[in-house]
Amino acid sequence: MKDIIIATTNAGKFREIRSLIAGGFERFYSLLDLHDQVTVDENSPFYAENAMKKARKIGEHFGMAALADDSGLEVKALGGRPGVHSSRYGKDDAHRISRLLGELEGIPWEERNAVFKAYVALHIPQKDRCYVFYGELKGYIGFEEHGTNGFGYDPVFYSPELDRYLAELSTEEKNILSHRGRAIAALKRFIGTTPK
Ligand code: IMP
């Protein structure tokens, strides 16, 4: 296993994941490096199923190991919303955040707990195997935005562990503790202990 496709067209996400799994593979490709277009419907209500579907389809199409992720934010007071629909909760990050804050209006701090969940799937076509890894980050949804780094719901997600909002962290700080960072750390431990 020398080559791997990181199934994303997002250059930032590609760099983040590549740096996290560096050493496990020799050559890294993103979907932007490959000319064929492969479409995958992420329409399952389960993150793990979406991640596996994407990794399997892309791995089989290109005949290489493929890594795909699916993630979301779950807010307990909202019955777990936006959850698997996190990326479609509004037309852009600003709308998604204002919708979330609006739905939480009047909810006190101690009931604003939330969790970021990430599932990362690794499909290895040569072995016809797909492995899934999980990571989570617990925190609270604040009353207003803090910080300008990161993406998505980062400006309103407060981490008690770090005593900061995610958008106040550098990419390196966020990578170590984030839900995706933790899922990828589990994947790295697995690659390290699995015979090639
Ligand atoms: P996907 O896994 O790329 O489909 O993204 C799911 C959605 O969840 C993103 O579009 C964001 O809205 C949200 N999300 C996932 N991870 C993060 C994160 O680390 N910070 C902020 N928002 C996130």
Coordinates of C-alpha atoms and ligand atoms in Angstrom, one line a residue:
M1 CA 0.0 0.0 0.0
K2 CA 2.1 2.9 -1.3
D3 CA -0.6 5.0 -3.0
I4 CA -3.7 6.5 -1.4
I5 CA -6.5 8.7 -2.6
I6 CA -7.9 11.1 -0.1
A7 CA -11.5 11.4 -1.4
T8 CA -11.9 15.1 -1.2
T9 CA -11.9 18.1 -3.6
N10 CA -11.2 20.4 -0.6
A11 CA -7.5 21.4 -0.8
G12 CA -7.4 22.3 2.9
K13 CA -8.9 19.1 4.0
F14 CA -6.5 17.2 1.7
R15 CA -3.4 18.9 3.3
E16 CA -4.8 18.3 6.8
I17 CA -5.4 14.6 6.3
R18 CA -2.1 14.1 4.3
S19 CA -0.1 15.6 7.1
L20 CA -1.9 13.4 9.6
I21 CA -1.2 10.1 7.8
A22 CA 2.3 11.0 6.4
G23 CA 4.6 8.0 6.8
G24 CA 1.8 5.5 6.3
F25 CA 1.9 5.9 2.5
E26 CA 4.3 7.2 -0.2
R27 CA 2.1 8.9 -2.7
F28 CA -1.1 10.9 -1.9
Y29 CA -3.8 12.0 -4.4
S30 CA -6.8 14.1 -3.9
L31 CA -9.9 14.0 -6.2
L32 CA -8.5 17.1 -7.9
D33 CA -5.4 15.1 -9.1
L34 CA -7.5 12.5 -10.9
H35 CA -9.3 13.4 -14.1
D36 CA -12.2 10.9 -13.9
Q37 CA -15.3 12.2 -12.2
V38 CA -16.9 9.8 -9.8
T39 CA -20.1 10.8 -8.1
V40 CA -21.2 9.4 -4.8
D41 CA -24.5 10.2 -3.2
E42 CA -24.0 10.8 0.5
N43 CA -27.6 10.1 1.3
S44 CA -27.5 7.7 4.2
P45 CA -28.7 8.9 7.6
F46 CA -25.5 7.2 9.0
Y47 CA -22.1 8.9 8.8
A48 CA -20.2 5.6 8.7
E49 CA -22.2 4.4 5.8
N50 CA -21.6 7.6 3.8
A51 CA -17.9 7.4 4.5
M52 CA -17.6 3.7 3.5
K53 CA -19.7 4.2 0.4
K54 CA -17.4 7.0 -0.8
A55 CA -14.1 5.2 0.1
R56 CA -15.3 1.9 -1.6
K57 CA -16.6 3.5 -4.8
I58 CA -13.5 5.6 -5.3
G59 CA -11.0 2.9 -4.2
E60 CA -12.6 0.4 -6.6
H61 CA -12.8 2.9 -9.5
F62 CA -9.1 3.9 -9.3
G63 CA -7.8 0.6 -8.0
M64 CA -6.0 2.3 -5.0
A65 CA -6.4 2.6 -1.3
A66 CA -9.0 5.3 -0.6
L67 CA -9.8 7.3 2.5
A68 CA -13.1 9.2 2.9
D69 CA -14.7 10.9 5.8
D70 CA -18.1 12.1 6.9
S71 CA -18.7 14.3 9.9
G72 CA -21.3 16.5 11.6
L73 CA -22.3 18.4 14.6
E74 CA -24.9 17.1 17.0
V75 CA -26.7 19.4 19.5
K76 CA -28.5 17.6 22.3
A77 CA -31.1 20.3 22.9
L78 CA -32.0 20.1 19.2
G79 CA -32.5 16.3 19.3
G80 CA -29.1 15.7 17.6
R81 CA -29.6 18.2 14.8
P82 CA -28.0 19.3 12.4
G83 CA -26.2 15.9 12.6
V84 CA -25.7 14.1 9.3
H85 CA -27.3 17.2 7.5
S86 CA -24.7 19.6 9.0
S87 CA -23.3 20.7 5.6
R88 CA -26.8 21.3 4.2
Y89 CA -28.3 23.2 7.2
G90 CA -28.1 26.5 5.3
K91 CA -26.7 27.8 2.0
D92 CA -23.3 28.8 3.5
D93 CA -21.4 28.7 6.9
A94 CA -22.9 32.1 7.9
H95 CA -26.5 30.9 7.3
R96 CA -25.8 27.6 9.0
I97 CA -24.4 29.3 12.1
S98 CA -27.3 31.9 12.3
R99 CA -29.9 29.1 12.0
L100 CA -28.2 27.1 14.8
L101 CA -28.0 30.2 17.1
G102 CA -31.6 31.0 16.3
E103 CA -32.8 27.5 17.2
L104 CA -30.9 27.7 20.5
E105 CA -32.3 31.1 21.5
G106 CA -33.3 31.1 25.1
I107 CA -31.4 27.8 25.9
P108 CA -29.0 28.3 28.8
W109 CA -25.3 27.5 28.7
E110 CA -25.5 24.2 30.6
E111 CA -28.0 22.8 28.0
R112 CA -26.0 23.9 25.0
N113 CA -23.8 20.8 25.0
A114 CA -22.9 19.4 21.6
V115 CA -20.5 16.9 20.0
F116 CA -18.6 16.9 16.7
K117 CA -18.5 13.3 15.2
A118 CA -16.2 12.1 12.5
Y119 CA -16.1 8.7 10.7
V120 CA -13.1 8.0 8.5
A121 CA -13.2 5.0 6.1
L122 CA -10.2 3.3 4.5
H123 CA -11.0 1.0 1.6
I124 CA -8.3 -1.3 0.4
P125 CA -9.4 -2.8 -3.0
Q126 CA -6.5 -5.3 -3.1
K127 CA -7.8 -6.9 0.1
D128 CA -11.5 -6.1 -0.6
R129 CA -11.7 -4.6 2.9
C130 CA -13.1 -1.4 4.3
Y131 CA -12.1 -0.2 7.8
V132 CA -13.9 2.6 9.7
F133 CA -12.5 4.8 12.5
Y134 CA -14.3 7.1 14.8
G135 CA -13.4 10.3 16.7
E136 CA -15.4 12.8 18.6
L137 CA -15.0 16.2 20.3
K138 CA -17.4 17.4 23.1
G139 CA -18.2 21.0 23.8
Y140 CA -20.8 23.7 24.0
I141 CA -22.5 26.0 21.4
G142 CA -21.8 29.6 22.5
F143 CA -24.2 32.6 22.2
E144 CA -22.1 34.4 19.5
E145 CA -19.1 33.9 17.2
H146 CA -15.5 33.8 18.4
G147 CA -12.4 33.6 16.2
T148 CA -11.8 33.6 12.5
N149 CA -9.8 30.3 11.8
G150 CA -11.2 27.0 10.7
F151 CA -14.4 26.5 8.9
G152 CA -18.1 25.4 9.4
Y153 CA -19.4 25.7 13.0
D154 CA -15.9 26.4 14.5
P155 CA -16.7 30.0 15.6
V156 CA -19.5 28.9 17.8
F157 CA -18.1 25.6 19.2
Y158 CA -16.4 26.0 22.6
S159 CA -14.2 23.3 23.8
P160 CA -13.8 23.1 27.7
E161 CA -10.8 20.8 27.2
L162 CA -9.0 23.7 25.4
D163 CA -10.9 26.5 27.0
R164 CA -11.3 28.2 23.6
Y165 CA -13.6 28.3 20.6
L166 CA -12.3 26.1 17.7
A167 CA -12.0 29.1 15.4
E168 CA -9.5 30.6 17.9
L169 CA -7.1 27.6 17.4
S170 CA -4.4 27.3 14.8
T171 CA -4.8 24.4 12.3
E172 CA -2.1 22.4 14.1
E173 CA -3.8 22.8 17.5
K174 CA -7.2 21.9 16.1
N175 CA -5.8 18.8 14.2
I176 CA -4.5 17.2 17.4
L177 CA -7.8 17.3 19.3
S178 CA -10.5 17.5 16.6
H179 CA -13.0 14.7 16.0
R180 CA -11.3 14.1 12.5
G181 CA -7.8 14.2 14.1
R182 CA -8.8 11.6 16.6
A183 CA -10.4 9.3 14.0
I184 CA -7.3 9.6 11.9
A185 CA -5.0 8.9 14.9
A186 CA -6.9 5.6 15.3
L187 CA -6.4 4.9 11.6
K188 CA -2.7 5.6 12.0
R189 CA -2.4 3.2 14.9
F190 CA -4.1 0.6 12.8
I191 CA -1.8 1.1 9.7
G192 CA 1.1 0.9 12.1
T193 CA 0.0 -2.5 13.5
T194 CA -1.3 -4.1 10.3
P195 CA 1.0 -6.2 8.2
K196 CA 1.3 -4.7 4.7
Ligands
IMP1 P1 -18.5 16.7 5.5 O1 -18.0 15.6 6.4 O2 -17.5 17.3 4.6 O3 -19.8 16.3 4.8 O4 -19.0 17.9 6.4 C1 -20.0 17.9 7.3 C2 -20.3 19.3 7.9 O5 -20.2 19.3 9.3 C3 -19.4 20.4 7.4 O6 -19.8 21.0 6.2 C4 -19.5 21.4 8.6 O7 -20.6 22.2 8.4 C5 -19.6 20.5 9.8 N1 -18.3 20.1 10.3 C6 -17.6 19.0 10.2 N2 -16.4 19.0 10.8 C7 -16.3 20.3 11.3 C8 -15.3 21.0 11.9 O8 -14.2 20.5 12.2 N3 -15.5 22.3 12.2 C9 -16.7 22.9 11.9 N4 -17.7 22.3 11.3 C10 -17.5 21.0 10.9

